[in-house]
Coordinates of C-alpha atoms in Angstrom, one line a residue:
Chain A
M1 CA -116.5 60.8 22.4
T2 CA -116.0 58.8 25.5
L3 CA -112.7 58.6 27.1
T4 CA -111.6 55.0 27.2
P5 CA -108.6 53.5 28.9
T6 CA -107.1 52.7 25.5
S7 CA -106.7 56.3 24.6
F8 CA -104.0 56.4 27.4
S9 CA -101.8 53.8 25.7
P10 CA -98.1 54.8 26.0
A11 CA -97.9 55.3 22.2
A12 CA -100.5 58.1 22.4
A13 CA -99.0 59.9 25.3
P14 CA -96.2 62.2 24.2
A15 CA -94.9 62.4 27.8
A16 CA -94.0 58.7 27.7
A17 CA -91.7 59.2 24.7
P18 CA -88.1 58.3 25.6
P19 CA -86.0 61.3 26.5
P20 CA -83.6 62.4 23.7
P21 CA -80.1 61.1 24.2
A22 CA -77.9 63.5 26.1
L23 CA -75.9 65.9 23.9
I24 CA -72.8 65.4 26.1
Q25 CA -72.1 61.9 27.5
L26 CA -69.2 61.0 29.7
R27 CA -68.9 57.3 30.0
E28 CA -66.8 55.9 32.8
V29 CA -64.1 58.5 32.1
E30 CA -60.9 58.3 34.0
K31 CA -58.0 60.7 33.8
T32 CA -54.6 59.9 35.2
Y33 CA -51.6 62.1 34.9
A34 CA -48.2 60.5 34.8
G35 CA -46.3 61.7 37.9
R36 CA -42.9 63.4 37.6
T37 CA -40.0 61.0 38.0
G38 CA -40.0 59.6 41.5
T39 CA -43.6 60.3 42.3
G40 CA -46.6 58.1 41.4
A41 CA -49.3 58.8 38.9
V42 CA -52.0 61.3 39.9
T43 CA -55.6 60.4 39.2
A44 CA -57.6 63.5 38.6
L45 CA -60.9 61.9 37.7
H46 CA -62.2 58.5 38.8
T47 CA -64.8 56.8 36.6
I48 CA -67.0 59.8 35.8
T49 CA -70.3 59.1 34.2
L50 CA -72.4 62.2 33.4
D51 CA -75.1 63.2 30.9
V52 CA -75.9 66.7 29.8
P53 CA -79.3 66.7 28.1
K54 CA -79.7 68.7 24.9
G55 CA -80.6 72.3 25.6
A56 CA -79.9 72.1 29.3
I57 CA -77.5 74.1 31.5
L58 CA -75.6 71.8 33.7
G59 CA -73.3 73.1 36.4
V60 CA -70.4 71.2 37.8
I61 CA -69.5 72.5 41.2
G62 CA -66.4 71.6 43.2
R63 CA -63.6 73.1 45.2
S64 CA -60.3 73.9 43.6
G65 CA -58.5 70.7 42.9
A66 CA -61.7 68.6 42.7
G67 CA -61.1 67.9 39.0
K68 CA -63.7 70.1 37.4
S69 CA -61.2 71.9 35.1
T70 CA -60.0 68.5 33.8
L71 CA -63.6 67.4 33.4
I72 CA -64.6 70.4 31.2
R73 CA -61.5 70.1 29.1
L74 CA -62.3 66.5 28.3
V75 CA -65.4 67.6 26.4
N76 CA -63.5 69.6 23.8
G77 CA -60.5 67.3 23.8
L78 CA -58.0 69.7 25.4
E79 CA -57.5 66.8 27.7
R80 CA -57.7 63.2 26.6
P81 CA -59.2 60.6 28.9
T82 CA -57.0 57.8 30.1
R83 CA -60.0 55.5 30.0
G84 CA -63.7 55.8 29.0
Q85 CA -65.6 57.7 26.3
V86 CA -66.5 61.3 25.8
I87 CA -69.4 61.6 23.4
V88 CA -70.6 64.9 22.1
D89 CA -73.7 64.9 19.8
G90 CA -73.0 61.3 18.9
T91 CA -69.3 61.8 18.1
D92 CA -66.8 60.0 20.3
I93 CA -64.4 62.9 21.0
S94 CA -61.9 60.6 22.7
A95 CA -61.4 58.5 19.6
L96 CA -60.7 61.3 17.1
D97 CA -57.3 62.1 15.7
E98 CA -56.0 65.7 16.0
R99 CA -57.3 66.8 12.6
A100 CA -60.8 65.5 13.2
L101 CA -60.8 66.9 16.7
R102 CA -59.9 70.4 15.5
H103 CA -62.8 70.3 13.2
E104 CA -65.1 69.0 16.0
R105 CA -64.0 71.8 18.3
R106 CA -65.7 74.4 16.0
S107 CA -69.0 73.0 17.3
I108 CA -67.9 73.4 20.9
G109 CA -67.5 77.0 22.1
M110 CA -65.6 77.8 25.3
I111 CA -65.3 80.8 27.6
F112 CA -62.7 81.3 30.3
Q113 CA -62.3 82.8 33.7
H114 CA -59.7 85.3 32.5
F115 CA -61.5 85.8 29.1
N116 CA -58.3 84.9 27.1
L117 CA -58.9 87.7 24.5
L118 CA -56.1 88.7 22.2
A119 CA -54.8 92.0 23.5
R120 CA -53.7 93.2 20.1
R121 CA -57.1 92.5 18.4
T122 CA -60.2 94.7 18.7
A123 CA -63.4 93.2 20.0
Y124 CA -64.5 92.7 16.4
D125 CA -61.3 91.0 15.4
N126 CA -61.4 88.8 18.5
V127 CA -64.8 87.5 17.6
A128 CA -63.6 87.1 14.0
L129 CA -60.6 84.9 15.1
P130 CA -62.4 81.5 15.2
L131 CA -64.0 82.2 11.8
E132 CA -60.5 83.1 10.4
I133 CA -59.2 79.8 11.8
A134 CA -62.1 78.0 10.2
G135 CA -61.2 79.6 6.8
V136 CA -64.3 81.7 6.5
S137 CA -64.1 84.6 3.9
S138 CA -63.8 88.1 5.3
A139 CA -67.2 89.1 3.8
A140 CA -68.9 86.2 5.6
I141 CA -67.0 87.1 8.7
K142 CA -68.4 90.6 8.6
N143 CA -71.9 89.3 8.3
K144 CA -71.4 87.1 11.3
V145 CA -69.4 89.2 13.7
M146 CA -71.6 92.3 13.9
P147 CA -74.9 90.5 14.8
L148 CA -72.9 88.6 17.5
L149 CA -71.6 91.8 19.0
D150 CA -75.1 93.1 18.8
L151 CA -76.4 90.0 20.6
V152 CA -74.0 90.5 23.5
G153 CA -74.8 94.2 23.6
L154 CA -71.4 95.5 22.4
A155 CA -72.1 96.7 18.9
D156 CA -70.8 100.1 19.8
K157 CA -67.5 98.7 21.1
A158 CA -66.5 96.7 18.0
R159 CA -63.3 98.8 17.5
R160 CA -62.2 98.8 21.1
Y161 CA -59.3 96.8 22.3
P162 CA -59.7 94.5 25.4
A163 CA -57.7 96.9 27.6
E164 CA -60.4 99.5 26.9
L165 CA -63.2 97.2 28.1
S166 CA -64.5 96.3 31.6
G167 CA -64.4 92.7 32.8
G168 CA -68.0 92.1 32.0
Q169 CA -67.6 93.6 28.5
K170 CA -64.5 91.3 28.0
Q171 CA -66.5 88.3 28.9
R172 CA -69.3 89.4 26.5
V173 CA -66.7 89.5 23.8
G174 CA -65.6 86.0 24.9
I175 CA -69.2 84.8 24.7
A176 CA -69.6 86.3 21.2
R177 CA -66.3 84.7 20.1
A178 CA -67.4 81.3 21.5
L179 CA -70.7 81.6 19.5
A180 CA -69.0 82.6 16.2
T181 CA -68.9 79.2 14.7
D182 CA -72.5 78.3 15.7
P183 CA -71.6 75.7 18.3
K184 CA -74.0 73.2 19.7
V185 CA -72.3 73.3 23.1
L186 CA -70.9 76.1 25.2
L187 CA -68.3 75.2 27.8
S188 CA -67.9 77.8 30.6
D189 CA -64.8 77.5 32.7
E190 CA -65.4 79.6 35.8
A191 CA -66.5 82.4 33.4
T192 CA -67.8 84.7 36.2
S193 CA -65.2 84.0 38.9
A194 CA -63.2 87.1 38.1
L195 CA -66.3 89.4 38.0
D196 CA -68.1 91.3 40.7
P197 CA -71.6 90.1 41.8
E198 CA -73.5 92.5 39.7
T199 CA -71.6 91.8 36.5
T200 CA -71.8 88.1 37.3
E201 CA -75.5 88.4 37.3
Q202 CA -75.5 90.1 33.9
I203 CA -73.2 87.5 32.3
L204 CA -75.4 84.7 33.8
A205 CA -78.5 86.3 32.3
L206 CA -76.7 86.5 29.0
L207 CA -75.9 82.8 29.2
R208 CA -79.5 82.0 30.0
Q209 CA -80.5 84.1 27.0
V210 CA -78.2 82.4 24.5
N211 CA -79.2 79.0 26.0
A212 CA -82.9 79.7 25.2
E213 CA -82.5 81.6 22.0
L214 CA -79.9 79.4 20.3
D215 CA -81.0 76.1 21.9
L216 CA -77.4 75.9 23.1
T217 CA -76.4 73.2 25.6
I218 CA -74.2 74.7 28.3
L219 CA -71.8 72.9 30.6
L220 CA -70.3 75.2 33.2
I221 CA -68.0 74.7 36.0
T222 CA -67.8 76.9 39.1
H223 CA -67.0 76.9 42.7
E224 CA -69.8 79.3 43.5
M225 CA -73.2 78.0 44.6
S226 CA -74.8 81.3 43.6
V227 CA -73.9 80.6 40.0
I228 CA -75.5 77.2 40.2
K229 CA -78.6 78.6 41.7
A230 CA -78.9 81.4 39.2
V231 CA -78.5 79.6 36.0
T232 CA -78.4 75.8 36.0
D233 CA -81.1 73.2 35.4
R234 CA -79.0 70.4 36.7
V235 CA -76.0 70.1 39.0
A236 CA -73.2 67.7 39.5
V237 CA -71.2 67.9 42.6
I238 CA -67.6 66.8 42.2
D239 CA -65.3 66.0 45.0
G240 CA -61.9 64.3 44.9
G241 CA -62.3 63.5 41.2
R242 CA -65.6 61.8 41.7
I243 CA -69.2 63.0 41.0
V244 CA -70.8 62.5 44.5
E245 CA -74.2 63.7 43.6
E246 CA -76.1 64.8 40.5
G247 CA -79.6 65.8 39.8
P248 CA -82.0 68.7 39.1
T249 CA -80.8 71.9 40.7
F250 CA -83.9 72.4 42.8
D251 CA -83.7 68.9 44.2
L252 CA -80.1 69.3 45.1
F253 CA -80.8 72.5 47.0
T254 CA -83.8 71.3 48.8
R255 CA -82.7 67.7 49.5
P256 CA -78.9 67.5 49.4
Q257 CA -77.6 64.0 50.2
H258 CA -73.8 64.1 50.2
P259 CA -71.9 66.0 52.9
T260 CA -70.1 68.0 50.2
T261 CA -73.4 69.0 48.6
R262 CA -74.8 70.0 52.0
S263 CA -71.8 72.2 52.7
F264 CA -72.2 73.9 49.3
V265 CA -75.9 74.4 49.9
S266 CA -75.5 75.8 53.4
S267 CA -72.8 78.2 52.0
I268 CA -75.5 80.0 50.1
T269 CA -78.8 79.3 52.0
G270 CA -77.1 80.4 55.2
N271 CA -78.7 77.6 57.1
E272 CA -75.6 76.8 59.1
L273 CA -76.3 77.7 62.8
P274 CA -74.4 80.7 64.1
A275 CA -71.2 79.5 65.8
H276 CA -72.3 80.5 69.4
L277 CA -75.3 78.3 69.1
A278 CA -73.7 75.4 67.2
S279 CA -71.0 75.1 69.9
R280 CA -73.6 74.8 72.7
L281 CA -75.7 72.2 70.8
S282 CA -75.9 68.8 72.5
A283 CA -77.5 65.7 71.2
Q284 CA -79.3 64.9 74.5
P285 CA -82.0 67.0 76.2
L286 CA -81.0 68.6 79.5
A287 CA -83.2 69.9 82.2
G288 CA -85.1 72.9 81.0
S289 CA -83.4 72.9 77.6
Q290 CA -84.9 74.0 74.3
V291 CA -84.9 71.9 71.2
L292 CA -83.9 73.4 67.9
V293 CA -85.8 72.1 64.9
R294 CA -85.1 73.0 61.2
L295 CA -88.2 73.2 59.1
T296 CA -87.6 73.2 55.3
F297 CA -90.4 74.2 53.0
T298 CA -90.3 74.0 49.2
G299 CA -92.5 74.7 46.3
G300 CA -96.2 75.3 47.0
D301 CA -95.7 74.7 50.8
A302 CA -93.7 77.9 51.1
S303 CA -96.7 80.2 50.6
Q304 CA -98.9 78.7 53.4
P305 CA -98.9 80.4 56.8
F306 CA -97.5 77.2 58.5
L307 CA -96.0 79.0 61.5
S308 CA -99.3 80.4 62.7
V309 CA -101.1 77.1 61.8
L310 CA -98.6 75.2 63.9
T311 CA -98.8 77.4 67.0
R312 CA -102.6 77.6 66.8
K313 CA -103.1 73.9 66.3
L314 CA -100.5 72.7 68.9
N315 CA -100.9 75.6 71.3
I316 CA -97.1 75.9 71.6
D317 CA -94.6 78.7 71.6
L318 CA -92.1 78.8 68.8
G319 CA -89.0 81.0 68.9
I320 CA -87.4 81.8 65.6
I321 CA -83.7 81.2 65.6
Q322 CA -82.9 81.6 61.9
G323 CA -84.8 81.8 58.7
N324 CA -84.3 82.3 55.0
V325 CA -86.4 82.1 51.8
D326 CA -84.8 81.7 48.5
Y327 CA -85.9 81.2 44.9
I328 CA -84.4 78.6 42.8
G329 CA -85.5 78.5 39.2
G330 CA -88.5 80.5 40.3
H331 CA -89.5 78.1 43.0
P332 CA -89.5 79.2 46.6
F333 CA -87.3 77.3 48.9
G334 CA -87.0 78.2 52.6
T335 CA -85.6 77.1 55.9
L336 CA -86.6 78.1 59.3
V337 CA -84.9 77.1 62.6
V338 CA -87.3 77.3 65.5
S339 CA -86.9 76.6 69.2
T340 CA -89.4 75.1 71.5
P341 CA -89.3 73.5 75.1
A342 CA -87.6 70.1 74.9
D343 CA -90.4 67.8 75.9
Q344 CA -90.7 64.5 74.0
A345 CA -94.5 64.5 73.5
H346 CA -94.3 68.1 72.5
L347 CA -91.6 67.5 69.9
Q348 CA -93.5 64.5 68.5
A349 CA -96.6 66.6 68.0
L350 CA -94.6 69.3 66.3
T351 CA -92.9 66.8 64.0
D352 CA -96.2 65.1 63.0
A353 CA -98.0 68.4 62.4
S354 CA -95.2 69.8 60.3
R355 CA -94.9 66.7 58.2
E356 CA -98.7 66.9 57.7
L357 CA -98.2 70.4 56.3
G358 CA -95.6 69.1 53.8
L359 CA -92.5 70.4 55.6
Q360 CA -89.3 68.6 56.1
V361 CA -88.3 68.3 59.8
E362 CA -84.9 67.9 61.1
V363 CA -84.0 68.0 64.9
L364 CA -80.7 69.8 65.2
G365 CA -80.1 69.3 68.9
Y366 CA -80.7 70.8 72.3
V367 CA -79.5 73.9 74.0
A368 CA -79.7 74.7 77.6
Chain B
M1 CA -7.8 119.7 16.2
W2 CA -11.4 119.8 15.0
P3 CA -10.6 121.0 11.4
D4 CA -8.9 117.6 10.9
V5 CA -12.2 115.8 11.4
F6 CA -14.0 117.9 8.9
S7 CA -11.2 117.7 6.3
P8 CA -12.7 116.2 3.1
Q9 CA -10.8 113.0 3.4
I10 CA -11.8 112.3 7.0
L11 CA -15.4 113.4 6.4
N12 CA -15.5 111.0 3.4
L13 CA -14.1 108.2 5.5
L14 CA -16.7 108.9 8.2
I15 CA -19.5 108.8 5.7
S16 CA -18.4 105.7 4.0
S17 CA -17.7 104.0 7.4
F18 CA -21.2 104.9 8.5
G19 CA -22.6 103.4 5.4
Q20 CA -20.5 100.2 5.9
T21 CA -21.8 99.9 9.5
L22 CA -25.4 100.3 8.3
Y23 CA -24.8 97.8 5.5
M24 CA -23.3 95.2 7.8
V25 CA -25.8 95.6 10.6
G26 CA -28.7 95.8 8.2
V27 CA -27.8 92.7 6.2
S28 CA -26.7 90.5 9.1
G29 CA -29.7 91.7 11.2
L30 CA -32.0 90.7 8.3
I31 CA -30.5 87.3 7.6
G32 CA -30.0 86.7 11.3
S33 CA -33.8 87.4 11.8
L34 CA -34.8 85.1 9.0
I35 CA -32.9 82.3 10.8
G36 CA -33.3 83.5 14.4
I37 CA -37.1 84.2 14.4
P38 CA -38.3 80.8 13.3
L39 CA -35.6 79.2 15.5
G40 CA -36.7 81.2 18.5
V41 CA -40.4 80.4 17.9
F42 CA -39.5 76.7 17.7
L43 CA -37.4 76.9 20.9
A44 CA -40.4 78.5 22.6
T45 CA -42.9 75.9 21.5
S46 CA -41.1 72.5 21.4
R47 CA -40.5 71.4 25.0
S48 CA -42.6 68.4 26.0
G49 CA -46.3 69.1 26.1
E50 CA -46.0 72.2 23.9
L51 CA -47.4 72.9 20.4
F52 CA -44.5 71.4 18.4
A53 CA -43.3 69.1 21.2
A54 CA -39.9 67.7 20.2
P55 CA -37.9 67.8 23.5
W56 CA -34.8 66.2 22.0
I57 CA -34.5 68.5 19.1
N58 CA -35.3 71.4 21.4
S59 CA -32.4 70.4 23.7
V60 CA -29.9 69.9 20.8
L61 CA -30.8 73.2 19.2
G62 CA -30.6 74.9 22.7
L63 CA -27.1 73.5 23.1
I64 CA -26.0 74.7 19.6
V65 CA -27.5 78.2 20.4
N66 CA -25.7 78.3 23.7
A67 CA -22.4 77.2 22.2
A68 CA -22.6 79.9 19.5
R69 CA -23.5 82.5 22.0
S70 CA -20.7 81.7 24.4
T71 CA -18.0 81.9 21.8
P72 CA -16.4 85.4 22.0
F73 CA -17.2 87.3 18.8
I74 CA -13.6 88.0 17.9
I75 CA -12.8 84.3 18.1
L76 CA -15.8 83.5 16.0
V77 CA -14.7 85.9 13.4
V78 CA -11.3 84.2 12.8
A79 CA -12.5 80.6 13.6
I80 CA -15.0 80.6 10.7
V81 CA -12.8 82.1 8.0
P82 CA -13.1 79.0 5.8
L83 CA -16.9 79.2 6.0
T84 CA -16.7 82.9 5.3
R85 CA -14.6 82.4 2.2
F86 CA -17.0 79.7 1.0
L87 CA -20.1 81.9 1.5
A88 CA -18.8 85.3 0.6
G89 CA -16.1 84.3 -1.8
T90 CA -13.6 86.2 0.2
S91 CA -12.5 86.3 3.8
I92 CA -11.8 90.0 4.0
G93 CA -13.9 93.1 3.5
T94 CA -17.3 94.4 4.5
K95 CA -19.1 91.6 2.6
A96 CA -17.0 88.9 4.4
A97 CA -17.8 90.5 7.8
I98 CA -21.5 89.9 7.3
V99 CA -20.9 86.1 7.7
P100 CA -19.7 86.1 11.3
L101 CA -22.1 88.9 12.2
T102 CA -25.0 86.8 10.9
I103 CA -23.8 83.7 12.7
A104 CA -23.5 85.7 16.0
A105 CA -26.9 87.4 15.4
A106 CA -29.0 84.3 14.6
P107 CA -28.7 82.5 18.0
F108 CA -28.9 85.9 19.8
I109 CA -32.2 86.6 18.0
A110 CA -33.4 83.1 18.6
R111 CA -33.0 83.5 22.4
V112 CA -34.6 86.9 22.6
I113 CA -37.5 85.8 20.4
E114 CA -37.9 82.7 22.5
G115 CA -38.3 85.0 25.5
A116 CA -40.8 87.2 23.8
I117 CA -43.0 84.2 22.6
R118 CA -42.8 82.6 26.1
G119 CA -44.2 85.8 27.4
V120 CA -47.5 85.2 25.7
D121 CA -50.3 84.2 28.1
Q122 CA -50.8 80.4 27.9
G123 CA -54.5 81.0 28.2
L124 CA -54.5 82.4 24.7
I125 CA -52.9 79.2 23.3
E126 CA -55.6 77.2 25.1
A127 CA -58.3 79.4 23.7
A128 CA -57.0 79.1 20.2
R129 CA -56.7 75.3 20.5
A130 CA -60.3 75.3 21.8
M131 CA -61.3 77.1 18.6
G132 CA -59.8 74.3 16.5
A133 CA -56.6 76.2 15.4
T134 CA -53.7 74.2 14.0
P135 CA -50.3 74.8 15.7
M136 CA -49.2 76.9 12.7
Q137 CA -52.3 79.0 12.9
I138 CA -51.6 79.5 16.6
V139 CA -48.1 80.8 15.7
R140 CA -49.3 83.1 12.9
K141 CA -52.5 84.4 14.5
V142 CA -51.8 84.3 18.2
L143 CA -48.1 84.0 19.2
L144 CA -46.4 86.3 16.7
P145 CA -49.0 89.1 16.7
E146 CA -49.4 89.0 20.5
A147 CA -45.6 89.0 21.0
L148 CA -45.1 91.8 18.5
P149 CA -44.3 94.5 21.1
A150 CA -41.8 92.2 22.9
I151 CA -40.4 91.1 19.5
T152 CA -39.8 94.7 18.5
L153 CA -37.9 95.4 21.7
A154 CA -35.9 92.2 21.2
L155 CA -34.9 93.1 17.7
T156 CA -34.0 96.6 18.8
L157 CA -31.7 95.0 21.4
T158 CA -30.2 92.8 18.6
V159 CA -29.5 95.7 16.3
V160 CA -27.8 97.6 19.1
S161 CA -25.6 94.6 19.9
L162 CA -24.8 94.2 16.2
I163 CA -23.6 97.8 16.1
G164 CA -21.3 96.9 18.9
Y165 CA -20.1 93.7 17.3
S166 CA -19.6 95.4 13.9
A167 CA -16.8 97.4 15.5
M168 CA -14.7 94.2 15.9
V169 CA -14.9 93.1 12.3
G170 CA -12.1 95.5 11.5
A171 CA -10.0 92.5 12.3
V172 CA -10.9 91.0 8.9
G173 CA -11.0 94.4 7.1
G174 CA -14.7 94.7 7.5
G175 CA -14.6 98.5 7.8
G176 CA -17.3 100.4 9.5
L177 CA -17.3 103.1 12.2
G178 CA -15.6 101.0 14.9
D179 CA -12.8 100.1 12.5
L180 CA -12.4 103.8 11.6
G181 CA -12.1 104.7 15.2
I182 CA -9.4 102.1 15.9
R183 CA -7.3 102.7 12.8
F184 CA -7.4 106.5 12.7
G185 CA -8.3 107.4 16.3
Y186 CA -6.1 104.9 18.1
Q187 CA -3.4 103.7 15.8
R188 CA -2.8 107.1 14.1
F189 CA -3.2 109.1 17.3
M190 CA -6.2 111.1 16.1
P191 CA -8.4 111.3 19.3
D192 CA -10.8 113.8 17.6
V193 CA -11.6 111.1 15.0
M194 CA -12.1 108.6 17.8
L195 CA -14.4 111.0 19.7
T196 CA -16.4 111.8 16.5
V197 CA -16.9 108.1 15.9
V198 CA -18.0 107.5 19.4
I199 CA -20.5 110.4 19.2
V200 CA -21.9 109.1 15.9
L201 CA -22.3 105.6 17.4
I202 CA -24.0 107.0 20.5
I203 CA -26.5 108.9 18.3
L204 CA -27.0 105.9 16.1
V205 CA -27.7 103.6 19.0
Q206 CA -29.9 106.2 20.7
G207 CA -31.9 106.6 17.4
V208 CA -32.3 102.8 17.0
Q209 CA -33.5 102.4 20.6
S210 CA -35.9 105.4 20.4
L211 CA -37.4 104.0 17.1
G212 CA -37.7 100.5 18.7
D213 CA -39.4 101.9 21.9
F214 CA -41.8 104.0 19.8
L215 CA -42.8 101.1 17.6
A216 CA -43.2 98.7 20.6
R217 CA -45.5 101.3 22.3
R218 CA -47.5 101.7 19.1
F219 CA -47.9 97.9 18.8
D220 CA -48.8 97.5 22.5
K221 CA -52.6 97.7 23.0
R222 CA -52.6 96.7 26.6
S223 CA -52.2 100.1 28.2
R224 CA -54.3 102.7 26.4
F225 CA -55.4 104.7 29.4

């Protein structure tokens, strides 16, 4: 059969199908707190619009006070928006009365920074709590709780009290508890902020696992870029109650647009210049000065030997000031700061040749 | 001197007074708890923004509780004689003494329970709300069980206070150990009876406190190492 242009009609191409509607949709949401007497109202969130696609892990990153706690609590109705809509799986959460909201919350699990486990209940009984609340029979609870403890790797700790568990184990119980009522959505409120880096990694791996195995949509908030890097598909950067940038995680890391995003990205990629160099940097070339250029390489570019290609092709000397290669979602992403004599023709040739190789080029300044 | 204490009459008086004290403290503690525990839970959960937010009712109840608690017990005993007569059918005797003891116990219990409930981590309430729990479910499954060690200590404190209060109801013929100590030890110049009463009371209070501490420790799962 001959391939004809008609066989590429949009109807026949699955890739052209419209994307499924997002599982969580925030529509121009605003949240204002009435001030105490004598002070004005405080606006925590300004017209936030955000979509979390079904099955995705979306991270919201922001500094403390940026409004991320308020944002995540809008999704399960712990906070009500002052304006706008919060839609979860087609249901407008913001329009529900208390009774309907309580029922809806069973399909939205939540985990917390300080775990919030009941101290006087064992791991088993903590996981059973949401089922008891939902009125599930104790026989059915038993069939549900043990597989969940197994899933989070704590089957042997069922009879232990939270005080007998480590931080990571407590958060595993928290995750099992959040999954008990088979939710569609998991909200993670700084779930790894109280854990050490190694435990954080294990908990994030568990989140990725439940995301994939249970087709669970995860919305997490954090102030740590390493969490965003390790686990999310998409990121929203929140600052002063506004989402200043949103997109696929890899794009945000490699091409941050907003200054807040840049500062978060540099906090983890370490591509801020060391202070002794940054303080000597000037915008204009001086006699005999060197120019500092940042080369950013992403994806497939990262594996080519561009440094030797550049030096050979341009016959120039490049000093390495700083460098870093990172992997985001399995894709390499690196930055390299190089120095070379500050000569305009020279610099132009370097810039052109680098762009030809698919690198991003940024002139940082000149040092004497 | 000592043989007097162990004379059959005095011994019988001691035993029956001990029984009266237990009876008064037990019944008033029980009825006081039935009123005070729900009241305390409500006081702890009804300020604005809380589970059963009703700030006005909270303030009014708080005022009533404070008024009851600031009235000296001996004045309370005589001030409510008509109420006592109405409820107990008489205004004198052990049964009658239970009325003022209960009225003193309930607001006391309400305040100590309020403190115990307020000691429960707010994060647990938030977690339970996020699971879809009703306010009543939060009280039954989170607040009361989590506060149980603190509630046990609070009720222990209440019982110890009631043992002290019960010594004053001799004023209305309530009987009990304190009354025995005053009438025989003080008014009839029998210091050995007074001393014995005091020793029995010390042992009783010590026993109640030890039992309370033991139970609170058993209920507390926070420190197992």
